[in-house]
PDB file of C-alpha atoms in Angstrom:
ATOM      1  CA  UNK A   1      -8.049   4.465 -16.633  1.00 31.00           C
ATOM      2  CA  UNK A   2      -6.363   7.086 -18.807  1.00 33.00           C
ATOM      3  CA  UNK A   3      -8.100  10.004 -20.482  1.00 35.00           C
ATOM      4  CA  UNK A   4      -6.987  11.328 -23.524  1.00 33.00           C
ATOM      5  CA  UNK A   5      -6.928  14.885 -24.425  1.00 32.00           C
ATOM      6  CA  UNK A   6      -5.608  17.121 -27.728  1.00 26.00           C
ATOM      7  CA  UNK A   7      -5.923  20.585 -25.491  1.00 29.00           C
ATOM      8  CA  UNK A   8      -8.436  20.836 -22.768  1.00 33.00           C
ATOM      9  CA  UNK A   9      -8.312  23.433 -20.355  1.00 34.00           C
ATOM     10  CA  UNK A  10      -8.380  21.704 -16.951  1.00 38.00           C
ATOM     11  CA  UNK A  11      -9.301  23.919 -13.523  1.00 36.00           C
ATOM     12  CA  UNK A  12      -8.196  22.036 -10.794  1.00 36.00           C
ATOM     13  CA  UNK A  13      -7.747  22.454  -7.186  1.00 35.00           C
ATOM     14  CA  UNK A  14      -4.146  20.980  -5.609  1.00 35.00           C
ATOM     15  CA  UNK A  15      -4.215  19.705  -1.699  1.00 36.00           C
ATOM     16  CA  UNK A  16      -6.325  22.648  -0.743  1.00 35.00           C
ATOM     17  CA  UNK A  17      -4.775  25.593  -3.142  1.00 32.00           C
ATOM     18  CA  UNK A  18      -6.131  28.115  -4.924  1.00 29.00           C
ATOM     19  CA  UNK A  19      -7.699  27.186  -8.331  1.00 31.00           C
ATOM     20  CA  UNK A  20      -5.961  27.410 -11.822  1.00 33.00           C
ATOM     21  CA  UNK A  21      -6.075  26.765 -15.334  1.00 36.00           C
ATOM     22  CA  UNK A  22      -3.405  24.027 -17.713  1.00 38.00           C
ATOM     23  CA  UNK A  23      -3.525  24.096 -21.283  1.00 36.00           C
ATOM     24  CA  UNK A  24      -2.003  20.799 -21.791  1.00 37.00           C
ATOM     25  CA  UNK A  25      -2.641  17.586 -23.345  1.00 39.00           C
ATOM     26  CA  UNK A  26      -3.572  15.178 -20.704  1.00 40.00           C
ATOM     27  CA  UNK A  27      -3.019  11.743 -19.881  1.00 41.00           C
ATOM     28  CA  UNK A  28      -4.295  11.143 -16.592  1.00 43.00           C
ATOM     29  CA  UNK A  29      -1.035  12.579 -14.503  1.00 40.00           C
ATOM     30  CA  UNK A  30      -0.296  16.431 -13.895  1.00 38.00           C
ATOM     31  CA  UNK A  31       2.109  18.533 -12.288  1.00 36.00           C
ATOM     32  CA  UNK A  32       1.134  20.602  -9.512  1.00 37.00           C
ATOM     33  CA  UNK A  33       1.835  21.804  -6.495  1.00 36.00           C
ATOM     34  CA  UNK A  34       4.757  19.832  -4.925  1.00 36.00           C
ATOM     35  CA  UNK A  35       5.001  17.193  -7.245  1.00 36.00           C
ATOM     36  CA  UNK A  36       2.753  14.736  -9.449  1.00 34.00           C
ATOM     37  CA  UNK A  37      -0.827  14.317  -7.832  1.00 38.00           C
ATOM     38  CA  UNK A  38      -2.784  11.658  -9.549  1.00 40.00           C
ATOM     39  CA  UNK A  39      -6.257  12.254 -11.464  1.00 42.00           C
ATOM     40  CA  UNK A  40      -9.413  10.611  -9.984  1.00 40.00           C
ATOM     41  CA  UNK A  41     -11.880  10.023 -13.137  1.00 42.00           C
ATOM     42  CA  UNK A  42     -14.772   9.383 -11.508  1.00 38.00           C
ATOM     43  CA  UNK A  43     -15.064  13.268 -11.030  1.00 37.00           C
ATOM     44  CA  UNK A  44     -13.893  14.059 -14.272  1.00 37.00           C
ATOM     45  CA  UNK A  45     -16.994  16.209 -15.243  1.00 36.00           C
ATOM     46  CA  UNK A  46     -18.059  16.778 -19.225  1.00 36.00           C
ATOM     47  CA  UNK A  47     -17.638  14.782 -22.389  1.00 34.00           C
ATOM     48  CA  UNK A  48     -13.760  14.358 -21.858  1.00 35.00           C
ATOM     49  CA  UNK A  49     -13.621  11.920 -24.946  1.00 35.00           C
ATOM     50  CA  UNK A  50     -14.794  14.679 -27.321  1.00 31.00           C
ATOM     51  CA  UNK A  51     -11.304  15.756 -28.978  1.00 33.00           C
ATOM     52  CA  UNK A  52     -12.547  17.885 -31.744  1.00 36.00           C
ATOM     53  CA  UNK A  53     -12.922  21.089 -29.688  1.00 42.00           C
ATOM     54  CA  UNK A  54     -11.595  22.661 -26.314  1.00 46.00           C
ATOM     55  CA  UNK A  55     -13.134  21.932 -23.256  1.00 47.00           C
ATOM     56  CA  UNK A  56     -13.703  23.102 -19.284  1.00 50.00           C
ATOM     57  CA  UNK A  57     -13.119  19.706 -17.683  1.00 49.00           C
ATOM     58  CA  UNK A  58     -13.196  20.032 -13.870  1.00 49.00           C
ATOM     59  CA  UNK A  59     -11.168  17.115 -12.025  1.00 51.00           C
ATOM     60  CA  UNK A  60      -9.702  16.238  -8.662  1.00 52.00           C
ATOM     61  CA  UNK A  61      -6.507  15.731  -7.640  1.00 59.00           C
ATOM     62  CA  UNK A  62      -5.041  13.613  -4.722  1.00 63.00           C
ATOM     63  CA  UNK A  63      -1.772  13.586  -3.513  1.00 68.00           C
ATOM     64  CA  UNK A  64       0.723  11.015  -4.162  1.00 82.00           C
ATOM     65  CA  UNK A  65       2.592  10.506  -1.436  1.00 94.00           C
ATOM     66  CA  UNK A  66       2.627   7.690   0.821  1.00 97.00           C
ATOM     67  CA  UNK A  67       3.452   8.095   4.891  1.00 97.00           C
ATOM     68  CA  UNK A  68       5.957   5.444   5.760  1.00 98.00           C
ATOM     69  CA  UNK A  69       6.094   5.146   9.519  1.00 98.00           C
ATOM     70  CA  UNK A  70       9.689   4.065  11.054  1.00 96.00           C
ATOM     71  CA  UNK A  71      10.873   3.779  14.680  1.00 94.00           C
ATOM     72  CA  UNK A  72      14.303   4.833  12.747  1.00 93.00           C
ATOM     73  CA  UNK A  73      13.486   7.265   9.565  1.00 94.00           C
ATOM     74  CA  UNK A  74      16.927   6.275   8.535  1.00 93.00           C
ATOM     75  CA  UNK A  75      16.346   2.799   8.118  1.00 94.00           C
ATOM     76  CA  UNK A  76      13.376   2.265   5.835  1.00 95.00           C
ATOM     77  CA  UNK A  77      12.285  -1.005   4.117  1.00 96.00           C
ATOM     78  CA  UNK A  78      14.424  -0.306   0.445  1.00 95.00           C
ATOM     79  CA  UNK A  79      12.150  -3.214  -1.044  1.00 96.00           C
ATOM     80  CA  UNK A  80       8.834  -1.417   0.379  1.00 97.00           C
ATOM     81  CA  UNK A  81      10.398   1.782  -1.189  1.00 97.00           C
ATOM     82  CA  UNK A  82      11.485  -0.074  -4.670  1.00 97.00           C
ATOM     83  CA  UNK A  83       8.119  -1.169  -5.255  1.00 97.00           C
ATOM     84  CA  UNK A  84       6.298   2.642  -4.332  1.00 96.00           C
ATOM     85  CA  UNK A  85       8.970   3.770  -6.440  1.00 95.00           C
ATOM     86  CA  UNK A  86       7.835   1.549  -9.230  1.00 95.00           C
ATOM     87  CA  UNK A  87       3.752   3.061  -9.295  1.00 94.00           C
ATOM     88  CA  UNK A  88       5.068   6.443  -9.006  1.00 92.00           C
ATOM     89  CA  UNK A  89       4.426   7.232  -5.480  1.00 94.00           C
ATOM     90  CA  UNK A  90       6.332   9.269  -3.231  1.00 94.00           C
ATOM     91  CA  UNK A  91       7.229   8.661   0.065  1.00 96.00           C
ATOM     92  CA  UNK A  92       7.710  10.600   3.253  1.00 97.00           C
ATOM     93  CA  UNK A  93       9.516   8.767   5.843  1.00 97.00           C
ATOM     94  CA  UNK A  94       8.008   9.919   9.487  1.00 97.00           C
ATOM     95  CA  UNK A  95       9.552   9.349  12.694  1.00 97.00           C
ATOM     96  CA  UNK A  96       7.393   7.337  15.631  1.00 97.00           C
ATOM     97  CA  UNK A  97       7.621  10.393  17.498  1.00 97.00           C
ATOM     98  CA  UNK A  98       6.610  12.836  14.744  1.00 97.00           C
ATOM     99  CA  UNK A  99       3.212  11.662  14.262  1.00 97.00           C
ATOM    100  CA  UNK A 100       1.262  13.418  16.451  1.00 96.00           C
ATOM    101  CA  UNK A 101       2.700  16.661  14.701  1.00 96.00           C
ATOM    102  CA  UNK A 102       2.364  15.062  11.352  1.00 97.00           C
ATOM    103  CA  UNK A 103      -0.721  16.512   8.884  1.00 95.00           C
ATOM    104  CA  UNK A 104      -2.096  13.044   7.182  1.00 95.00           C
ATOM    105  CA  UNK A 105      -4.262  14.897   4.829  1.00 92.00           C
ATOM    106  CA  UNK A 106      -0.912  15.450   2.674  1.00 92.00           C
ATOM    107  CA  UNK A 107      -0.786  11.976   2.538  1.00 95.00           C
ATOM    108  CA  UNK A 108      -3.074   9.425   0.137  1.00 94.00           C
ATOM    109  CA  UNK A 109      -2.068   6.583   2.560  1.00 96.00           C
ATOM    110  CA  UNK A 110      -0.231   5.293   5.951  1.00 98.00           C
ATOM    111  CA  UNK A 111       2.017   2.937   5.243  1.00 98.00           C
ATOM    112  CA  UNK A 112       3.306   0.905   8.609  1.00 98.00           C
ATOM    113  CA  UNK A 113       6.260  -1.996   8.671  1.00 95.00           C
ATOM    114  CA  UNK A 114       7.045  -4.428  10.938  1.00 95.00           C
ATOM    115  CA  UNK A 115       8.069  -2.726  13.785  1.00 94.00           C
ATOM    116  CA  UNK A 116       6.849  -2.121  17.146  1.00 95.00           C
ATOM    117  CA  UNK A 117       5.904   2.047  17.328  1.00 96.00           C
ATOM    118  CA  UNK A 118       4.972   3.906  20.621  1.00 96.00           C
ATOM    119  CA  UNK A 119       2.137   6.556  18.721  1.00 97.00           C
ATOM    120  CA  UNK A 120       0.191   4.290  16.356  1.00 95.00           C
ATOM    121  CA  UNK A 121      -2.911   5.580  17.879  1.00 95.00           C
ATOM    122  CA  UNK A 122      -2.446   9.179  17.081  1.00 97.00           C
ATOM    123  CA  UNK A 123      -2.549   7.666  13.219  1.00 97.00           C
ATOM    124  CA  UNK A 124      -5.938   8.896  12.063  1.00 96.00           C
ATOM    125  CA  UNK A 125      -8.458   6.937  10.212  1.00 96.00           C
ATOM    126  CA  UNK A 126      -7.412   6.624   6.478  1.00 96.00           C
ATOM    127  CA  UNK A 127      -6.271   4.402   4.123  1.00 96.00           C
ATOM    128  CA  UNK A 128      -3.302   2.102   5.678  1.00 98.00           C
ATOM    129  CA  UNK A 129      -1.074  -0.737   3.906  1.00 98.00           C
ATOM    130  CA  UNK A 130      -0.168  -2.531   7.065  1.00 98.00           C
ATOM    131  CA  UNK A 131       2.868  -4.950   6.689  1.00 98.00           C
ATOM    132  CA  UNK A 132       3.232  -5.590  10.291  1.00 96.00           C
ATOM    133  CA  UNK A 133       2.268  -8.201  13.153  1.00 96.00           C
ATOM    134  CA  UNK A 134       1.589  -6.041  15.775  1.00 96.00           C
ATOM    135  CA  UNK A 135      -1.356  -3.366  14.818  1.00 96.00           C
ATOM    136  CA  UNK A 136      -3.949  -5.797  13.188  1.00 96.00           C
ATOM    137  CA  UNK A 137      -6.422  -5.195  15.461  1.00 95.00           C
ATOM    138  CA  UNK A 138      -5.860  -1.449  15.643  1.00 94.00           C
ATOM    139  CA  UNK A 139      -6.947  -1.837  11.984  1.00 95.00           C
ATOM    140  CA  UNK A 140      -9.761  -3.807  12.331  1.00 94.00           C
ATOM    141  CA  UNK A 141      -8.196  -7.234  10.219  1.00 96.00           C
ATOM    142  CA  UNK A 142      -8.512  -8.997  13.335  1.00 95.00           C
ATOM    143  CA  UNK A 143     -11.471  -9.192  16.073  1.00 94.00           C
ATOM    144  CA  UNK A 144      -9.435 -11.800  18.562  1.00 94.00           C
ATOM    145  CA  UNK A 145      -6.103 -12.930  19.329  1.00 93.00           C
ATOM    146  CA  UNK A 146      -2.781 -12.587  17.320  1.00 94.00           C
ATOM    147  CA  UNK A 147      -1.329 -12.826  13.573  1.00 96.00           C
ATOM    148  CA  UNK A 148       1.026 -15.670  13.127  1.00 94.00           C
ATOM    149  CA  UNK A 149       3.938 -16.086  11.795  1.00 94.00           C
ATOM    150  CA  UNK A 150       4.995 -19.074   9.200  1.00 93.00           C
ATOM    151  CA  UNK A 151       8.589 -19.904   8.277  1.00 91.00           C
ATOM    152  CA  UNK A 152       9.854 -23.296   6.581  1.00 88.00           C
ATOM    153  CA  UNK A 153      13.093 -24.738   5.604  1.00 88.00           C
ATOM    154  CA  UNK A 154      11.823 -24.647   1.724  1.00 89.00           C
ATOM    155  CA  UNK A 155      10.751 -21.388  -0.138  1.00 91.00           C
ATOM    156  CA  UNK A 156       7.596 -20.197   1.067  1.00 93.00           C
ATOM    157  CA  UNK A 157       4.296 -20.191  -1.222  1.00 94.00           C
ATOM    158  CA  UNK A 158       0.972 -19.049  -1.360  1.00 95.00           C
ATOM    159  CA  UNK A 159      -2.183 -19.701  -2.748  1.00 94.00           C
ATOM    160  CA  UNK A 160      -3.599 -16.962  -5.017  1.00 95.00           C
ATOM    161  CA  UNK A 161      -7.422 -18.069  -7.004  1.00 90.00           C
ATOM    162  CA  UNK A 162      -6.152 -21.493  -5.973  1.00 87.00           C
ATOM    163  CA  UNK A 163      -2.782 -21.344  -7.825  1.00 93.00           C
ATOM    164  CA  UNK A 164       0.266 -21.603  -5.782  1.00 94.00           C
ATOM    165  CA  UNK A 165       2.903 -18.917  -6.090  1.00 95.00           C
ATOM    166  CA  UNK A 166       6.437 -18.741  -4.714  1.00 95.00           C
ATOM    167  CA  UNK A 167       6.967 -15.542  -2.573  1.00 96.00           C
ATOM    168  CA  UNK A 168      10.232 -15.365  -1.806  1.00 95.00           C
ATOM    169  CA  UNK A 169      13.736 -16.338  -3.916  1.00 94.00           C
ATOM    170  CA  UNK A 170      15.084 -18.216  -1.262  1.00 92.00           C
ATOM    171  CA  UNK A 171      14.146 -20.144   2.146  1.00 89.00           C
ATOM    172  CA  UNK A 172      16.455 -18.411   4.606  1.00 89.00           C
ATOM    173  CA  UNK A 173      18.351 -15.023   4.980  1.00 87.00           C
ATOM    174  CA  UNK A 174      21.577 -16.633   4.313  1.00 80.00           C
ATOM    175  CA  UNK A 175      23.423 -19.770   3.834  1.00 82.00           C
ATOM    176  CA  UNK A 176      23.024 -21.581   7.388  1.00 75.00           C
ATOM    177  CA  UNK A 177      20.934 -18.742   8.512  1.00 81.00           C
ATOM    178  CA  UNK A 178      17.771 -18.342   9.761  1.00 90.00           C
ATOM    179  CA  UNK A 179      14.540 -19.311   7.293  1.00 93.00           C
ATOM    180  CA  UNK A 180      12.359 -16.617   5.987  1.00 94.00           C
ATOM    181  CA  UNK A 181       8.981 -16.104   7.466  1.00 94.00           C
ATOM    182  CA  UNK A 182       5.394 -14.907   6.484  1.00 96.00           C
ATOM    183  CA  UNK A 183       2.719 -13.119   8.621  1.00 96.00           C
ATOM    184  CA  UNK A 184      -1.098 -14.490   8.121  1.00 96.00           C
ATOM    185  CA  UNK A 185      -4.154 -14.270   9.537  1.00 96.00           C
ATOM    186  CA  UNK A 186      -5.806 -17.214  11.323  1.00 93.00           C
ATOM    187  CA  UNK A 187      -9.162 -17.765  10.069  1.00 91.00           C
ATOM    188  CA  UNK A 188     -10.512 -17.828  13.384  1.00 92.00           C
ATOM    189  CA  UNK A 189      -8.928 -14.434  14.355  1.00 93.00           C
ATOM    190  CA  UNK A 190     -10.372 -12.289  11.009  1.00 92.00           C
ATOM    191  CA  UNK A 191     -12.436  -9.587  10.862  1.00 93.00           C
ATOM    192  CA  UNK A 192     -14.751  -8.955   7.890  1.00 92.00           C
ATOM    193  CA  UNK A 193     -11.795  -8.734   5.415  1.00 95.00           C
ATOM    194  CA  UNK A 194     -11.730 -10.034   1.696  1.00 95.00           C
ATOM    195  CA  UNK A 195      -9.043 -12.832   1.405  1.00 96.00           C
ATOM    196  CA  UNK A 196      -6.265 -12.692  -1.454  1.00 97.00           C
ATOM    197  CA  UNK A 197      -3.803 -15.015  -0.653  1.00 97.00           C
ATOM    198  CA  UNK A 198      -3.822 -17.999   1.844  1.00 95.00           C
ATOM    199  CA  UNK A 199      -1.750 -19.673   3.471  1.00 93.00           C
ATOM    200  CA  UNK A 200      -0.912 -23.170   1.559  1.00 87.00           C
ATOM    201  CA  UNK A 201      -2.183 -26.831   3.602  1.00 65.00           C
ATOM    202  CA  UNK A 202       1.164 -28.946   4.599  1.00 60.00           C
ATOM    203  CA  UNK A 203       3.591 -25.919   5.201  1.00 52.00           C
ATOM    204  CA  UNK A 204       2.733 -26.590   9.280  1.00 57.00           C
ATOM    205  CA  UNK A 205       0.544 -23.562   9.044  1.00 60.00           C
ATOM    206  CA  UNK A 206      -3.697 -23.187  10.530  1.00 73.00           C
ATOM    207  CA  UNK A 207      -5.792 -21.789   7.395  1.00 85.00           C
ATOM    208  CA  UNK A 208      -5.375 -18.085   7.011  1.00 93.00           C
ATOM    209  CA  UNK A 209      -5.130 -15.058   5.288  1.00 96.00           C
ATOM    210  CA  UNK A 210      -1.357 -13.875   4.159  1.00 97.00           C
ATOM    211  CA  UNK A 211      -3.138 -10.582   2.137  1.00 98.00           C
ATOM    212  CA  UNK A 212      -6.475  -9.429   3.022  1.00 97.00           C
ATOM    213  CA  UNK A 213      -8.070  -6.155   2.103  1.00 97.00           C
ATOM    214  CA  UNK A 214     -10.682  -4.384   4.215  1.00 96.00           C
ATOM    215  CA  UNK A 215     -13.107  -1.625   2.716  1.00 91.00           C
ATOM    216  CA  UNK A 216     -14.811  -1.254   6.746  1.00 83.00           C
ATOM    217  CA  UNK A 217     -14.834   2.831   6.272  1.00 86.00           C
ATOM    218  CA  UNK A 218     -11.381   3.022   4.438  1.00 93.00           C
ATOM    219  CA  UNK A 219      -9.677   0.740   1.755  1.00 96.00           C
ATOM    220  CA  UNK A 220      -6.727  -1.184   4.212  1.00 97.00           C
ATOM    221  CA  UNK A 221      -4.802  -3.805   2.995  1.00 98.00           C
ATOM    222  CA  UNK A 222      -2.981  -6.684   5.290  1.00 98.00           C
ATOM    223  CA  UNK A 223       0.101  -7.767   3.840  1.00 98.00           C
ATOM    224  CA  UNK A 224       1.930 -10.110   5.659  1.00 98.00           C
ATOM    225  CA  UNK A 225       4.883 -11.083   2.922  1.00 98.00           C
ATOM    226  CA  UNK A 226       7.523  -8.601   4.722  1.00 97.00           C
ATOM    227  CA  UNK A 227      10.495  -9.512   3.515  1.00 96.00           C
ATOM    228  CA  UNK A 228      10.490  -7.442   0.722  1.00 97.00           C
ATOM    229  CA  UNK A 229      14.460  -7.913  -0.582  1.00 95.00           C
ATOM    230  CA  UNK A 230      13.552 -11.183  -0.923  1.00 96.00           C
ATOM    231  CA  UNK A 231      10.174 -11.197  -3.047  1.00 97.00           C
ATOM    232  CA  UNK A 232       9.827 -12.728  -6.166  1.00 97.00           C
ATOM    233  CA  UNK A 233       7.887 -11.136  -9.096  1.00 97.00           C
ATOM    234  CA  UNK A 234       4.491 -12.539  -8.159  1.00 97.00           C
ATOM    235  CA  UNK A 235       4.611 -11.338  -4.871  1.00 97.00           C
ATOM    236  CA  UNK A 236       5.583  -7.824  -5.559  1.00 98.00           C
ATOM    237  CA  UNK A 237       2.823  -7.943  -8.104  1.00 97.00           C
ATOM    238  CA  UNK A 238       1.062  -8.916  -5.092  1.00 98.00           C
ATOM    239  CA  UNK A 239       1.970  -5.756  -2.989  1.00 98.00           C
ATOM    240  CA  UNK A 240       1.491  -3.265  -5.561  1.00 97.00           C
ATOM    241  CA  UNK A 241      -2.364  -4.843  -6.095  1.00 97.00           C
ATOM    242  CA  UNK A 242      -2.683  -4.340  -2.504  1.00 98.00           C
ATOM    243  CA  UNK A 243      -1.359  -0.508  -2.654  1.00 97.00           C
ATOM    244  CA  UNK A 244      -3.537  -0.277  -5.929  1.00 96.00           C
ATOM    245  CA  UNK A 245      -6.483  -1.304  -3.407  1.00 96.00           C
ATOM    246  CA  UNK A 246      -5.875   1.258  -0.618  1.00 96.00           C
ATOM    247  CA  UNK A 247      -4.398   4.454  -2.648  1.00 93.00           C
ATOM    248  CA  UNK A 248      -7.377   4.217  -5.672  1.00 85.00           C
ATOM    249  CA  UNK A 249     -10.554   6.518  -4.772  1.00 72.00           C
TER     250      UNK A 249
END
C-alpha cells in the first residue's frame, strides 16, 4: 500500500520522540530518527488522495528493525540477513546473554535461528519469525511433543496451495556430505496455527506443517526451511511472506 503525495505536511511521532513536521512528497517510507521507519496506513488520518492542496495528515511510524537472536552475534545466518536486507529491514544482532538488558520496543520483531539459547524466556511477547526446532512451544505453534526434522537424498520440496515447490538448490551440503534437512510440524503436535506449506506424501515424512503462521495475540510465523544459503527463489519468496506476516500492523 503506497500513498502518494505532491506536498503534505506530515506530523509524526518516531519510537517515542517528540513530534515534528516534513514537507516532503511521500511515498509510504520516511526518514526519521535512526533510520527508515515504515508508514502504517491504516492510521493515516484525512483525505490523503486529495493532491490538489496541502494537507495535515497524521500517521504512525514503526520501527524497522528486526532483533536477530545469536548464541554467537558474530556468526549470524548471512541468508536470513540477505533476505531482511532485501525488504529493507534492519537488523540488530543480540547476544543470548544480552536479552534481558535488551529494550524490544525498538524492535518491530524477534527474529530466533536454529540454535539452542539459555534466555529465550526473558523474550517478551511480540511478533517472532521463529526458524528454529527448539522454542515451538514457547511460541505457542505446538501444544505437545516435538518439531521434526525431514532430510532426503533428493532436493527437498514442499507443497504450497497444492503445488509442489523445490526449496533448496541441492540435496546435501556438499558432494558426499551430509543431505539437507527441513523442520515441520506434525499435525498431531499443532497448535491453532494457519498452514502454508506442508510437508509433501512419499518423502518418509508424517503430514505437517513446514510454515505456519499464528495470529494467537501477536502475528508469529514458523518457518522451518533453515538452510537459508541454500534456498531457491520460491522459498525465499516464502520467508519474506512469512516476515511480511509478522512485521505488517
Amino acid at each position: 500500500f503506497m500513498i502518494s503525495l505532491i506536498s503534505a505536511f506530515l506530523r509524526m511521532v518516531i519510537g517515542g520522540l517528540s513530534w515534528f513536521t516534513l514537507d516532503v512528497p511521500f511515498t509510504g517510507i520516511v526518514v526519521g530518527g535512526s533510520g527508515y521507519w515504515i508508514i502504517n496506513p491504516s492510521v493515516v488520518q484525512g483525505n490523503v488522495f486529495a493532491l490538489s492542496q496541502t494537507q495535515n495528515v497524521t500517521v504512525t511510524v514503526l520501527p524497522d528493525k528486526i532483533a536477530y537472536i545469536l548464541k554467537n552475534p558474530e556468526k549470524p545466518d548471512k541468508g536470513f540477513l540477505q533476505a531482511f536486507n532485501e525488504m529493507n529491514l534492519r537488523v540488530d544482532l543480540i547476544d543470548d546473554n544480552n536479552i534481558k538488558s535488551t529494550n524490544f520496543s525498538d524492535y518491530r520483531a524477534v527474529f530466533i535461528g536454529d540454535q539452542s539459547l539459555k534466555n529465550i524466556k526473558y523474550i517478551p511477547e511480540m511478533p517472532t519469525i521463529l526458524a528454529n526446532k527448539y522454542y515451538a512451544k514457547n511460541f505457542g505453534f505446538i501444544v505437545k511433543g516435538t518439531i521434526t526434522q525431514l532430510a532426503s537424498n533428493f532436493i527437498l520440496r514442499v507443497n504450497e496451495d497444492s503445488e509442489k515447490i523445490g526449496i533448496y538448490n541441492k540435496s546435501s551440503f556438499r558432494l558426499g556430505g551430509p543431505n539437507l534437512f527441513y523442520y515441520y510440524i506434525p499435525y498431531k503436535n499443532k497448535a491453532n496455527v494457519t498452514v502454508i506449506a506442508t510437508t509433501i506424501d512419499g518423502q518418509k515424512s508424517k503430514p505437517g506443517s513446514v510454515v505456519a503462521y499464528s495470529s494467537d495475540g501477536n502475528n508469529k510465523c514458523f518457518f522451518g526451511i533453515i538452510k537459508a544459503q541454500f534456498w531457491t527463489v520460491e522459498a525465499k519468496d516464502l520467508f519474506k511472506d512469512c516476515v511480511d506476516f509478522v512485521v505488517k500492523p
